[in-house]
Amino acid sequence: MRTKLEVVKRKRDEAGKGSLLQHNSADVSATNRREAPGERDLDNKELKKPVYERLPLDLNALGEMGRAVKLNLNGEEKIKEEESIKKHQINTYVSDKVSLHRRLPERWNPLCRELKYDYRSLPTTSVVIAFYNEAWSTLLRTVHSVLETSPNILLKEVVLVDDYSDRAHLKEPLEKYISGLRKVRLIRATKREGLVRARLLGASITTGDVLTFLDCHCECHEGWLEPLLHRIKEEPSAVVCPVIDVIDWNTFEYLGNSGEPQIGGFDWRLVFTWHAVPDYEQKRRRSPIDVIRSPTMAGGLFAVSRNYFHYLGTYDTGMEVWGGENLEFSFRIWQCGGSLEVHPCSHVGHVFPKKAPYSRSKALANSVRAAEVWMDEYKEVYYHRNPHARLEAFGDVSERKKLREELGCKSFKWYLDNVYPDIHVPEDRPGMFGMLKNRGKNQHCFDYNPVDEHVVVGQRVILYPCHGMGQNQFFEYSTDGEIRYNTREPAGCVVGDNISTYLTLQACKKRGQHIPPDQKFVFREDGSLYHVVSQKCVQAVDKTDNGTPAPSLQPCSDSLHQKWFFEERM
Ligand code: UD2
Ligand code: MN
């Protein structure tokens, strides 16, 4: 993903003209068609004017044009830097040294530059930014970047919502600072509301046609707003997300790239995942700058028509603090007749912190609410992988179920079949999923702990005391004879290696593909797991080459160490 930083300055008329004619798409309708330079262009230049013009570019300034900041600190300054990271999980020491008005490198598809908009006919928007204990410079860089990239005639206001922060800089100093800024308003929650109710509180005082939500540590790329608003004008039931570029939490380098963006999915623990655009979606699109349909959204950055947001039932206000609302909203959009899209011409940077800066203990209850309301019988697939979720007190969801009724929303099966056909839906046959326990080595289970959450392949399967929490000890035996580790997406399949004798995980075959023979096991009546190509059986072994107990391929015998069974819970 990391692209070399380049500062490309191209004259407007230079690049892309010929290619534009070829790639120009149906998306480029009467309101953003390409025109010959002329009066209308000049007029547009005027209409495009942001709320504030940027300060003159100082290329020597730290972090300018999205460059990485690398300071060689020592002594006291180094300690200050480390403390700032501890406090915010973001290097705010560096952030504080970067201009609040810095420019970003051009990281969109060059075709995007050629899109023209009829500014007078685009809907207006209000930008809502909820924050909880955010650092000064990340918050204010977000605000300035909105004001300096959003056309004045399109931006009604920026509403900051303080979700009951307790840091001093967010009290009077913030009020004072923004009182000097046009179009910026601040509203404070009187108790910790969590991001869902904080955003709704902010939305309640807005006046724009479209609501645009941003996190409080973002930076907007030039031209980010128009594509979102244009798409919503064209299709009011579209909820449109910008491409989320990464701003490095440590160096503040802007890591956007102009290639095909990723879209959102989820795994069966209800964790949000990123994916490449699938082939069927590539085929449906007529141009690389057409919107991309996405099964889910990351959650923080999107635009939605105010009316449509209300029609859809805004948010589930029973959700606290953080988590789950993004999948809930994604399911609801699709199941209730809308569409969720990423616009490749809208880029916004987001600082992903080193780790969560505040407790997210409510995330589980939020996910359960989403599952209970939207997933029908598929909620069981989720519960199987998160047994403790069944015990979570998630409150009352009857109002949300009523909403689903009233809106006449479609089933989760419809959603999977039509919106997310790429996801593997586990079979979960009784007695064929859960912990894979050994009869000889008491209370030990198949266990797989990926070093990298995103690369679920390559490592060895081990044996570990059974914990009954699903997650790393969740396996499923499929009708095709695979032992699937399918809490995560894409799933990993157990592979037997005759030479090392140990089992590892490799990518499972995709639907319709042939299953590699070394991924095939026969789970026999007597509890043995027979590996077909090696003609050996899986045995629990204590003395492995690295000292960790692990399943290993051994000549078949009657030993209890070769007898296995699935158990759903302890
Ligand atoms: C992602 C989303 C985030 C949200 C979350 C799931 C992106 C880039 N970010 O996590 O928007 O959908 O997934 O819930 O898509 N906040 C409050 N009150 C709280 C907690 C958070 O106002 O109690 C604010 C927070 O200051 C920030 C926003 O809500 O502006 C999202 O929180 P985050 O940045 O900690 O979430 P993130 O980016 O890890
Ligand atoms: Mn965030």
Coordinates of C-alpha atoms and ligand atoms in Angstrom, one line a residue:
M1 CA 0.0 0.0 0.0
R2 CA 2.8 2.3 0.8
T3 CA 3.6 4.5 -2.2
K4 CA 6.6 6.6 -2.6
L5 CA 5.9 10.1 -1.7
E6 CA 5.7 12.2 -4.7
V7 CA 4.7 15.8 -5.2
V8 CA 3.1 15.9 -8.5
K9 CA 2.2 19.3 -9.8
R10 CA 0.4 19.1 -13.0
K11 CA -1.2 21.9 -14.9
R12 CA -4.9 21.5 -15.2
D13 CA -5.0 21.2 -18.9
E14 CA -2.1 18.8 -19.3
A15 CA -2.9 15.3 -18.1
G16 CA -5.6 12.8 -18.8
K17 CA -7.6 14.6 -21.5
G18 CA -7.5 11.8 -24.1
S19 CA -7.9 9.1 -21.5
L20 CA -10.8 10.9 -19.9
L21 CA -12.9 10.7 -23.1
Q22 CA -12.3 6.9 -23.1
H23 CA -12.9 6.3 -19.4
N24 CA -15.7 8.8 -18.9
S25 CA -18.5 7.0 -17.4
A26 CA -22.3 7.0 -17.0
D27 CA -21.6 8.4 -13.6
V28 CA -20.5 11.6 -15.2
S29 CA -24.0 13.0 -15.8
A30 CA -25.2 16.3 -16.8
T31 CA -24.2 17.9 -13.5
N32 CA -20.5 16.9 -13.7
R33 CA -19.8 16.6 -17.3
R34 CA -16.6 17.9 -18.8
E35 CA -16.8 21.2 -20.5
A36 CA -14.5 23.3 -22.6
P37 CA -12.7 25.9 -20.5
G38 CA -14.7 29.1 -20.6
E39 CA -16.9 31.3 -18.6
R40 CA -18.5 28.5 -16.8
D41 CA -15.0 27.3 -15.6
L42 CA -14.2 30.7 -14.2
D43 CA -17.6 30.8 -12.6
N44 CA -16.9 27.4 -11.1
K45 CA -13.5 28.5 -9.8
E46 CA -15.4 31.2 -7.8
L47 CA -18.0 28.7 -6.6
K48 CA -15.4 26.2 -5.6
K49 CA -13.8 28.6 -3.2
P50 CA -13.3 27.0 0.2
V51 CA -14.5 28.5 3.4
Y52 CA -10.8 29.5 4.1
E53 CA -8.0 29.7 1.5
R54 CA -4.9 27.9 2.5
L55 CA -1.8 29.7 3.7
P56 CA 1.0 30.0 1.2
L57 CA 2.9 26.7 0.9
D58 CA 6.0 26.4 3.0
L59 CA 7.7 23.3 1.6
N60 CA 10.3 23.4 4.4
A61 CA 7.7 23.0 7.1
L62 CA 7.6 19.6 8.9
G63 CA 5.1 17.1 7.5
E64 CA 4.2 19.5 4.6
M65 CA 2.7 17.7 1.6
G66 CA 2.1 14.7 3.8
R67 CA 5.7 13.9 4.3
A68 CA 6.9 11.8 7.2
V69 CA 8.3 13.7 10.2
K70 CA 11.4 12.1 11.6
L71 CA 12.9 13.9 14.6
N72 CA 16.2 12.8 16.1
L73 CA 15.2 13.5 19.7
N74 CA 17.0 12.7 22.9
G75 CA 16.9 13.5 26.5
E76 CA 13.9 15.5 27.7
E77 CA 12.3 15.9 24.3
K78 CA 12.4 12.2 23.7
I79 CA 10.7 11.6 27.0
K80 CA 8.0 14.2 26.1
E81 CA 7.4 12.4 22.8
E82 CA 7.1 9.0 24.5
E83 CA 4.6 10.5 27.0
S84 CA 2.5 11.9 24.3
I85 CA 2.3 8.5 22.7
K86 CA 1.3 6.9 25.9
K87 CA -1.4 9.4 26.5
H88 CA -3.0 9.4 23.1
Q89 CA -1.7 6.3 21.3
I90 CA -0.8 8.8 18.6
N91 CA 2.5 10.7 18.4
T92 CA 1.0 14.1 19.3
Y93 CA 4.5 15.5 20.0
V94 CA 5.0 15.2 16.2
S95 CA 1.5 16.2 15.3
D96 CA 1.9 19.4 17.3
K97 CA 4.9 20.3 15.1
V98 CA 3.0 19.8 11.8
S99 CA 1.0 22.7 10.5
L100 CA -2.7 22.7 11.1
H101 CA -3.0 23.8 7.5
R102 CA -0.7 21.5 5.8
R103 CA -1.3 20.3 2.3
L104 CA -1.6 16.7 1.2
P105 CA -0.1 15.0 -1.8
E106 CA -2.4 14.2 -4.7
R107 CA -3.5 10.7 -4.2
W108 CA -6.6 10.2 -6.2
N109 CA -7.1 8.7 -9.6
P110 CA -5.9 11.5 -12.0
L111 CA -9.3 11.1 -13.9
C112 CA -11.0 12.5 -10.8
R113 CA -9.3 15.9 -11.4
E114 CA -11.3 16.2 -14.6
L115 CA -14.7 15.9 -13.1
K116 CA -16.8 19.0 -13.2
Y117 CA -19.6 19.8 -10.9
D118 CA -22.5 22.1 -11.1
Y119 CA -22.0 23.7 -7.7
R120 CA -25.3 25.5 -7.6
S121 CA -27.2 22.3 -7.9
L122 CA -25.3 20.1 -5.4
P123 CA -26.9 19.5 -2.0
T124 CA -25.3 21.3 0.9
T125 CA -23.8 19.5 3.8
S126 CA -23.0 19.7 7.5
V127 CA -19.9 18.0 8.8
V128 CA -20.4 16.3 12.2
I129 CA -17.3 15.4 14.2
A130 CA -17.7 13.8 17.6
F131 CA -14.6 13.6 19.9
Y132 CA -13.7 12.2 23.2
N133 CA -10.4 13.4 24.8
E134 CA -8.8 14.1 21.4
A135 CA -5.4 15.8 21.2
W136 CA -5.4 19.5 20.3
S137 CA -3.6 19.4 17.0
T138 CA -5.2 16.3 15.5
L139 CA -8.7 17.7 16.3
L140 CA -7.9 21.2 14.9
R141 CA -6.1 19.9 11.9
T142 CA -9.4 18.0 11.1
V143 CA -11.4 21.2 11.4
H144 CA -9.0 23.4 9.4
S145 CA -8.7 20.7 6.7
V146 CA -12.5 20.6 6.3
L147 CA -12.7 24.4 6.1
E148 CA -9.9 24.6 3.6
T149 CA -11.0 21.9 1.2
S150 CA -14.8 22.3 1.3
P151 CA -16.4 24.8 -1.1
N152 CA -18.0 27.5 0.9
I153 CA -21.4 27.2 -0.9
L154 CA -21.6 23.5 -0.1
L155 CA -20.6 23.6 3.6
K156 CA -23.3 24.7 5.9
E157 CA -21.4 24.2 9.1
V158 CA -18.9 22.0 11.0
V159 CA -20.4 20.7 14.2
L160 CA -18.0 19.5 16.9
V161 CA -19.5 17.3 19.5
D162 CA -17.6 17.0 22.8
D163 CA -18.5 13.6 24.2
Y164 CA -17.9 14.6 27.8
S165 CA -14.1 14.9 27.5
D166 CA -12.2 15.7 30.7
R167 CA -9.0 17.3 29.3
A168 CA -8.5 20.9 30.0
H169 CA -7.5 22.0 26.4
L170 CA -10.9 20.9 25.2
K171 CA -12.7 23.3 27.5
E172 CA -12.3 27.1 27.3
P173 CA -9.2 27.0 25.1
L174 CA -11.1 25.1 22.4
E175 CA -14.2 27.4 22.7
K176 CA -12.0 30.4 22.4
Y177 CA -10.1 29.1 19.4
I178 CA -13.2 28.1 17.4
S179 CA -15.0 31.3 18.2
G180 CA -12.7 32.9 15.7
L181 CA -13.6 30.4 13.0
R182 CA -16.5 30.8 10.5
K183 CA -19.1 28.0 10.4
V184 CA -17.7 26.0 13.3
R185 CA -20.0 25.2 16.2
L186 CA -19.4 23.3 19.3
I187 CA -21.9 21.3 21.3
R188 CA -21.2 19.4 24.5
A189 CA -22.7 16.2 25.9
T190 CA -23.6 16.4 29.5
K191 CA -22.6 12.8 30.1
R192 CA -20.5 10.3 28.1
E193 CA -22.8 9.3 25.3
G194 CA -20.6 7.2 23.1
L195 CA -20.0 7.9 19.5
V196 CA -23.5 6.9 18.3
R197 CA -25.5 9.3 20.5
A198 CA -22.7 12.0 20.3
R199 CA -23.0 12.0 16.5
L200 CA -26.8 12.2 16.7
L201 CA -26.6 15.0 19.1
G202 CA -24.4 16.9 16.6
A203 CA -26.7 16.0 13.7
S204 CA -29.6 17.4 15.6
I205 CA -28.4 21.0 15.3
T206 CA -27.3 20.8 11.6
T207 CA -29.0 22.5 8.7
G208 CA -27.4 20.9 5.6
D209 CA -29.2 18.6 3.1
V210 CA -26.5 15.9 3.6
L211 CA -24.9 14.8 6.9
T212 CA -21.2 14.1 6.6
F213 CA -19.6 12.3 9.5
L214 CA -15.8 12.4 10.2
D215 CA -13.6 11.1 13.0
C216 CA -11.8 13.8 14.9
H217 CA -8.3 12.9 13.5
C218 CA -8.8 13.3 9.8
E219 CA -7.4 15.3 7.0
C220 CA -9.3 15.9 3.8
H221 CA -7.8 15.6 0.4
E222 CA -8.6 18.4 -2.2
G223 CA -11.9 17.7 -3.8
W224 CA -13.1 15.1 -1.3
L225 CA -16.5 16.6 -0.8
E226 CA -18.0 17.1 -4.2
P227 CA -18.0 13.4 -5.3
L228 CA -19.9 12.5 -2.1
L229 CA -22.5 15.1 -2.6
H230 CA -22.9 14.6 -6.3
R231 CA -23.5 10.9 -5.8
I232 CA -26.1 11.5 -3.2
K233 CA -27.8 14.0 -5.4
E234 CA -27.9 11.4 -8.2
E235 CA -29.0 8.6 -5.8
P236 CA -30.5 9.8 -2.5
S237 CA -30.5 6.3 -1.0
A238 CA -26.8 5.9 -1.5
V239 CA -24.6 6.2 1.6
V240 CA -21.2 7.2 0.4
C241 CA -17.8 6.8 2.0
P242 CA -14.6 8.4 1.0
V243 CA -11.5 6.3 0.5
I244 CA -9.8 6.2 3.9
D245 CA -6.1 6.9 3.5
V246 CA -3.8 6.1 6.3
I247 CA -2.0 8.8 8.3
D248 CA 0.8 7.2 10.2
W249 CA 0.3 7.6 14.0
N250 CA 4.0 8.1 14.5
T251 CA 5.4 10.1 11.6
F252 CA 2.1 11.7 10.3
E253 CA 3.1 10.6 6.8
Y254 CA 0.1 10.5 4.5
L255 CA 0.0 7.1 2.9
G256 CA -2.8 7.4 0.4
N257 CA -2.5 5.9 -3.0
S258 CA -4.3 6.4 -6.3
G259 CA -4.9 2.8 -7.1
E260 CA -8.1 0.9 -6.6
P261 CA -9.4 1.4 -3.0
Q262 CA -10.4 -1.4 -0.7
I263 CA -13.9 -2.1 0.4
G264 CA -15.4 -3.3 3.6
G265 CA -16.4 -6.8 4.7
F266 CA -16.6 -8.6 8.1
D267 CA -15.7 -11.9 9.6
W268 CA -17.9 -14.2 11.7
R269 CA -16.7 -12.6 14.9
L270 CA -18.3 -9.5 13.5
V271 CA -15.0 -7.8 13.1
F272 CA -14.7 -5.3 10.2
T273 CA -12.3 -6.4 7.4
W274 CA -10.8 -4.7 4.3
H275 CA -10.9 -6.4 0.9
A276 CA -9.8 -5.8 -2.7
V277 CA -12.7 -4.9 -5.0
P278 CA -14.1 -8.3 -6.2
D279 CA -14.2 -9.2 -9.9
Y280 CA -18.0 -9.0 -10.2
E281 CA -17.9 -5.5 -8.9
Q282 CA -15.1 -4.5 -11.3
K283 CA -17.2 -5.8 -14.2
R284 CA -20.3 -3.9 -13.1
R285 CA -18.4 -0.6 -13.0
R286 CA -17.8 1.2 -16.3
S287 CA -14.9 3.3 -15.2
P288 CA -12.2 3.3 -12.4
I289 CA -13.9 6.4 -11.0
D290 CA -17.3 4.9 -10.7
V291 CA -18.5 4.3 -7.2
I292 CA -17.7 0.9 -5.7
R293 CA -20.4 -1.0 -3.8
S294 CA -19.2 -2.2 -0.5
P295 CA -20.8 -4.8 1.9
T296 CA -19.8 -2.8 4.9
M297 CA -18.2 0.5 6.0
A298 CA -15.4 1.1 8.5
G299 CA -17.8 3.5 10.2
G300 CA -16.2 6.8 10.8
L301 CA -16.4 8.6 7.5
F302 CA -19.5 8.8 5.3
A303 CA -22.1 11.1 3.8
V304 CA -25.8 10.4 3.9
S305 CA -28.8 12.4 2.9
R306 CA -30.4 13.7 6.0
N307 CA -33.8 12.6 5.0
Y308 CA -32.7 9.1 4.1
F309 CA -30.7 8.8 7.3
H310 CA -33.9 9.6 9.2
Y311 CA -36.0 7.3 7.0
L312 CA -33.5 4.5 7.8
G313 CA -33.8 5.1 11.6
T314 CA -30.5 7.0 12.1
Y315 CA -28.5 4.8 14.5
D316 CA -29.2 2.3 17.2
T317 CA -29.1 4.6 20.2
G318 CA -28.8 1.6 22.5
M319 CA -25.1 1.3 21.5
E320 CA -22.5 2.6 23.9
V321 CA -19.0 4.1 23.5
W322 CA -17.5 2.4 20.4
G323 CA -18.0 -0.5 18.0
G324 CA -20.7 -2.5 16.2
E325 CA -22.5 0.6 14.9
N326 CA -20.7 0.4 11.6
L327 CA -21.8 -3.2 10.8
E328 CA -25.3 -2.5 12.1
F329 CA -25.7 0.5 9.8
S330 CA -24.1 -1.4 6.9
F331 CA -26.5 -4.3 7.2
R332 CA -29.5 -2.0 7.6
I333 CA -28.6 0.2 4.6
W334 CA -28.5 -2.8 2.3
Q335 CA -31.3 -4.9 3.8
C336 CA -33.6 -1.9 3.8
G337 CA -33.2 -0.9 0.2
G338 CA -30.2 1.5 0.2
S339 CA -26.7 1.1 -1.1
L340 CA -23.4 1.6 0.5
E341 CA -20.6 2.8 -1.7
V342 CA -17.0 4.0 -1.7
H343 CA -16.3 6.9 -4.1
P344 CA -12.8 6.6 -5.5
C345 CA -12.5 10.3 -6.0
S346 CA -13.1 11.2 -2.4
H347 CA -10.0 10.7 -0.3
V348 CA -9.8 11.5 3.4
G349 CA -6.9 10.6 5.7
H350 CA -7.4 9.1 9.1
V351 CA -4.9 8.5 11.9
F352 CA -5.2 4.9 13.0
P353 CA -3.8 5.0 16.6
K354 CA -1.1 2.6 17.9
K355 CA -3.7 0.9 19.9
A356 CA -7.2 1.7 21.3
P357 CA -6.8 4.9 23.4
Y358 CA -9.8 4.2 25.6
S359 CA -11.8 1.3 26.9
R360 CA -14.0 -0.4 24.3
S361 CA -15.7 -2.9 26.6
K362 CA -19.1 -2.1 25.2
A363 CA -18.2 -3.3 21.7
L364 CA -19.4 -6.8 22.4
A365 CA -22.9 -5.8 23.5
N366 CA -23.1 -3.5 20.5
S367 CA -22.2 -6.3 18.1
V368 CA -24.8 -8.6 19.8
R369 CA -27.5 -5.9 19.2
A370 CA -26.5 -5.8 15.5
A371 CA -26.6 -9.6 15.3
E372 CA -30.0 -9.9 17.1
V373 CA -31.7 -7.4 14.9
W374 CA -30.3 -8.0 11.5
M375 CA -28.7 -11.5 11.1
D376 CA -31.7 -13.8 11.5
E377 CA -30.6 -17.4 11.9
Y378 CA -27.0 -16.4 10.9
K379 CA -26.5 -14.9 14.3
E380 CA -25.8 -18.5 15.4
V381 CA -22.7 -18.6 13.2
Y382 CA -21.6 -15.5 15.2
Y383 CA -22.5 -17.0 18.6
H384 CA -20.7 -20.3 17.8
R385 CA -17.5 -18.3 17.4
N386 CA -18.1 -16.0 20.3
P387 CA -19.7 -18.2 23.0
H388 CA -19.4 -15.5 25.6
A389 CA -21.5 -13.2 23.4
R390 CA -24.5 -15.2 24.3
L391 CA -24.1 -14.2 27.9
E392 CA -23.7 -10.5 27.2
A393 CA -26.5 -8.2 28.5
F394 CA -27.4 -6.3 25.3
G395 CA -30.5 -4.5 26.5
D396 CA -33.8 -4.1 24.6
V397 CA -33.8 -4.3 20.8
S398 CA -37.6 -4.5 20.3
E399 CA -37.7 -0.9 18.9
R400 CA -35.1 -1.8 16.3
K401 CA -36.9 -5.0 15.3
K402 CA -40.0 -2.9 14.9
L403 CA -38.1 -0.6 12.6
R404 CA -37.0 -3.5 10.5
E405 CA -40.6 -4.6 10.2
E406 CA -41.9 -1.2 9.3
L407 CA -39.3 -0.6 6.7
G408 CA -40.0 -4.1 5.2
C409 CA -36.3 -4.9 5.1
K410 CA -34.9 -8.0 3.5
S411 CA -33.4 -11.0 5.1
F412 CA -29.7 -11.5 6.1
K413 CA -29.6 -14.4 3.6
W414 CA -30.6 -12.0 0.9
Y415 CA -27.8 -9.7 2.0
L416 CA -25.2 -12.5 1.9
D417 CA -26.3 -13.8 -1.4
N418 CA -26.6 -10.5 -3.2
V419 CA -24.3 -8.0 -1.5
Y420 CA -21.5 -10.2 -0.1
P421 CA -21.4 -13.4 -2.2
D422 CA -17.7 -13.6 -1.5
I423 CA -18.0 -14.4 2.1
H424 CA -17.7 -18.0 3.1
V425 CA -20.8 -19.1 5.1
P426 CA -19.8 -21.8 7.5
E427 CA -21.9 -25.0 7.6
D428 CA -21.7 -25.4 11.4
R429 CA -23.1 -29.0 11.4
P430 CA -23.9 -30.3 14.9
G431 CA -20.8 -31.9 16.4
M432 CA -18.6 -30.7 13.6
F433 CA -17.5 -27.3 14.9
G434 CA -16.1 -25.6 18.0
M435 CA -13.1 -26.7 20.0
L436 CA -11.2 -29.7 18.5
K437 CA -10.3 -31.7 21.7
N438 CA -8.0 -34.6 22.1
R439 CA -9.1 -37.6 24.2
G440 CA -5.6 -38.7 25.3
K441 CA -4.1 -35.3 26.1
N442 CA -6.6 -34.1 28.6
Q443 CA -8.2 -30.7 28.0
H444 CA -6.0 -29.8 25.1
C445 CA -7.4 -28.3 21.9
F446 CA -6.3 -27.3 18.4
D447 CA -5.2 -23.7 18.7
Y448 CA -4.0 -21.1 16.2
N449 CA -2.7 -17.7 17.2
P450 CA -1.8 -15.6 14.1
V451 CA 1.0 -13.2 14.7
D452 CA -0.6 -11.0 12.1
E453 CA -4.4 -10.6 12.3
H454 CA -4.4 -10.1 8.5
V455 CA -2.3 -13.0 7.4
V456 CA -4.0 -16.1 8.6
V457 CA -1.6 -18.5 7.0
G458 CA 1.8 -20.1 7.3
Q459 CA 2.0 -20.8 11.1
R460 CA 1.8 -24.1 12.8
V461 CA -1.3 -25.3 14.6
I462 CA -0.5 -26.0 18.3
L463 CA -2.3 -27.7 21.2
Y464 CA -3.3 -25.5 24.1
P465 CA -5.4 -25.9 27.2
C466 CA -9.1 -25.6 26.0
H467 CA -10.6 -22.3 26.9
G468 CA -14.1 -22.4 25.4
M469 CA -13.9 -18.8 24.2
G470 CA -14.1 -19.6 20.5
Q471 CA -11.7 -17.3 18.7
N472 CA -8.3 -19.0 18.3
Q473 CA -9.7 -22.4 19.2
F474 CA -12.5 -22.4 16.8
F475 CA -12.4 -24.9 14.0
E476 CA -15.0 -26.5 11.7
Y477 CA -14.9 -29.8 9.8
S478 CA -16.6 -29.2 6.4
T479 CA -18.4 -31.7 4.3
D480 CA -15.5 -31.4 1.9
G481 CA -13.1 -32.8 4.5
E482 CA -11.4 -29.5 5.4
I483 CA -10.6 -28.5 8.9
R484 CA -11.4 -24.8 8.6
Y485 CA -10.2 -22.1 11.0
N486 CA -13.0 -19.8 10.1
T487 CA -13.5 -17.2 12.7
R488 CA -11.6 -14.9 10.4
E489 CA -12.1 -13.9 6.8
P490 CA -10.5 -15.2 4.6
A491 CA -10.5 -18.5 6.4
G492 CA -7.5 -20.7 6.8
C493 CA -7.5 -24.4 6.2
V494 CA -5.4 -27.0 8.1
V495 CA -2.7 -28.5 5.9
G496 CA -0.8 -31.7 6.7
D497 CA 2.9 -31.8 5.8
N498 CA 4.3 -35.3 5.6
I499 CA 7.9 -34.2 6.0
S500 CA 7.7 -32.0 9.0
T501 CA 4.7 -34.0 10.3
Y502 CA 3.2 -30.8 11.7
L503 CA 0.0 -29.1 10.7
T504 CA 0.0 -25.5 9.4
L505 CA -2.7 -23.2 8.0
Q506 CA -3.0 -22.2 4.4
A507 CA -5.6 -20.3 2.5
C508 CA -8.8 -22.3 2.0
K509 CA -9.8 -22.9 -1.6
K510 CA -12.4 -20.5 -2.9
R511 CA -15.9 -21.6 -3.8
G512 CA -15.9 -23.9 -6.8
Q513 CA -12.2 -24.5 -6.6
H514 CA -10.6 -27.8 -6.2
I515 CA -9.5 -28.7 -2.7
P516 CA -5.8 -29.4 -2.5
P517 CA -5.3 -33.0 -1.4
D518 CA -3.1 -32.1 1.6
Q519 CA -6.0 -30.1 3.0
K520 CA -8.2 -33.2 3.1
F521 CA -8.9 -35.2 6.3
V522 CA -11.4 -37.9 7.0
F523 CA -13.0 -37.5 10.4
R524 CA -13.7 -41.2 11.1
E525 CA -16.4 -42.7 13.3
D526 CA -13.8 -43.8 15.9
G527 CA -12.6 -40.2 16.3
S528 CA -9.4 -40.5 14.3
L529 CA -8.5 -37.8 11.8
Y530 CA -7.1 -39.5 8.8
H531 CA -4.9 -37.4 6.4
V532 CA -5.5 -38.9 3.0
V533 CA -2.4 -38.1 1.1
S534 CA 0.1 -39.0 3.8
Q535 CA -2.0 -42.0 5.0
K536 CA -1.3 -40.9 8.5
C537 CA -3.4 -39.9 11.5
V538 CA -3.3 -36.7 13.5
Q539 CA -1.8 -37.3 16.9
A540 CA -1.4 -35.1 20.0
V541 CA 2.3 -34.8 20.6
D542 CA 4.1 -33.3 23.6
K543 CA 7.7 -33.4 22.6
T544 CA 7.8 -31.3 19.4
D545 CA 11.0 -29.8 17.9
N546 CA 10.2 -26.4 19.5
G547 CA 8.8 -27.7 22.8
T548 CA 5.2 -26.6 22.2
P549 CA 2.6 -29.5 22.1
A550 CA 1.1 -29.8 18.7
P551 CA -0.9 -32.1 16.5
S552 CA 1.3 -34.1 14.2
L553 CA 0.9 -36.7 11.5
Q554 CA 1.9 -40.2 12.7
P555 CA 1.2 -43.8 11.7
C556 CA -2.4 -44.6 12.6
S557 CA -2.9 -46.5 15.9
D558 CA -5.5 -47.0 18.6
S559 CA -3.9 -44.5 20.9
L560 CA -6.3 -42.1 22.6
H561 CA -3.8 -39.4 21.5
Q562 CA -5.2 -40.0 18.0
K563 CA -8.9 -39.6 19.1
W564 CA -10.5 -36.2 18.6
F565 CA -13.9 -34.7 19.1
F566 CA -15.6 -31.3 18.7
E567 CA -17.1 -29.5 21.6
E568 CA -19.0 -26.3 21.3
R569 CA -18.5 -25.0 24.8
M570 CA -16.8 -26.0 28.1
Ligands
UD2_1 C1 -13.6 2.8 13.6 C2 -14.2 4.0 12.9 C3 -15.0 4.8 13.9 C4 -16.1 3.9 14.4 C5 -15.5 2.7 15.0 C6 -16.5 1.6 15.4 C7 -13.1 4.8 10.9 C8 -11.9 5.5 10.4 N1 -13.2 4.8 12.3 O1 -12.8 3.1 14.7 O2 -15.6 6.0 13.4 O3 -17.1 3.6 13.4 O4 -14.7 2.0 14.1 O5 -17.3 2.0 16.4 O6 -13.8 4.3 10.1 N2 -15.9 8.9 20.1 C9 -16.8 9.6 20.9 N3 -17.2 9.0 22.1 C10 -16.8 7.8 22.5 C11 -15.9 7.1 21.6 C12 -15.4 7.7 20.5 O7 -17.2 10.7 20.6 O8 -17.2 7.3 23.5 C13 -15.4 9.6 18.9 C14 -13.9 9.6 18.7 O9 -13.3 10.7 19.3 C15 -13.8 9.6 17.2 C16 -14.9 8.7 16.7 O10 -15.9 8.8 17.8 O11 -13.9 10.9 16.6 C17 -14.6 7.3 16.4 O12 -13.8 6.7 17.5 P1 -12.3 6.2 17.2 O13 -11.5 7.2 16.3 O14 -11.7 5.8 18.5 O15 -12.6 4.9 16.4 P2 -11.7 4.1 15.3 O16 -11.2 5.1 14.3 O17 -10.7 3.3 16.0
MN2 MN -10.8 7.2 14.4

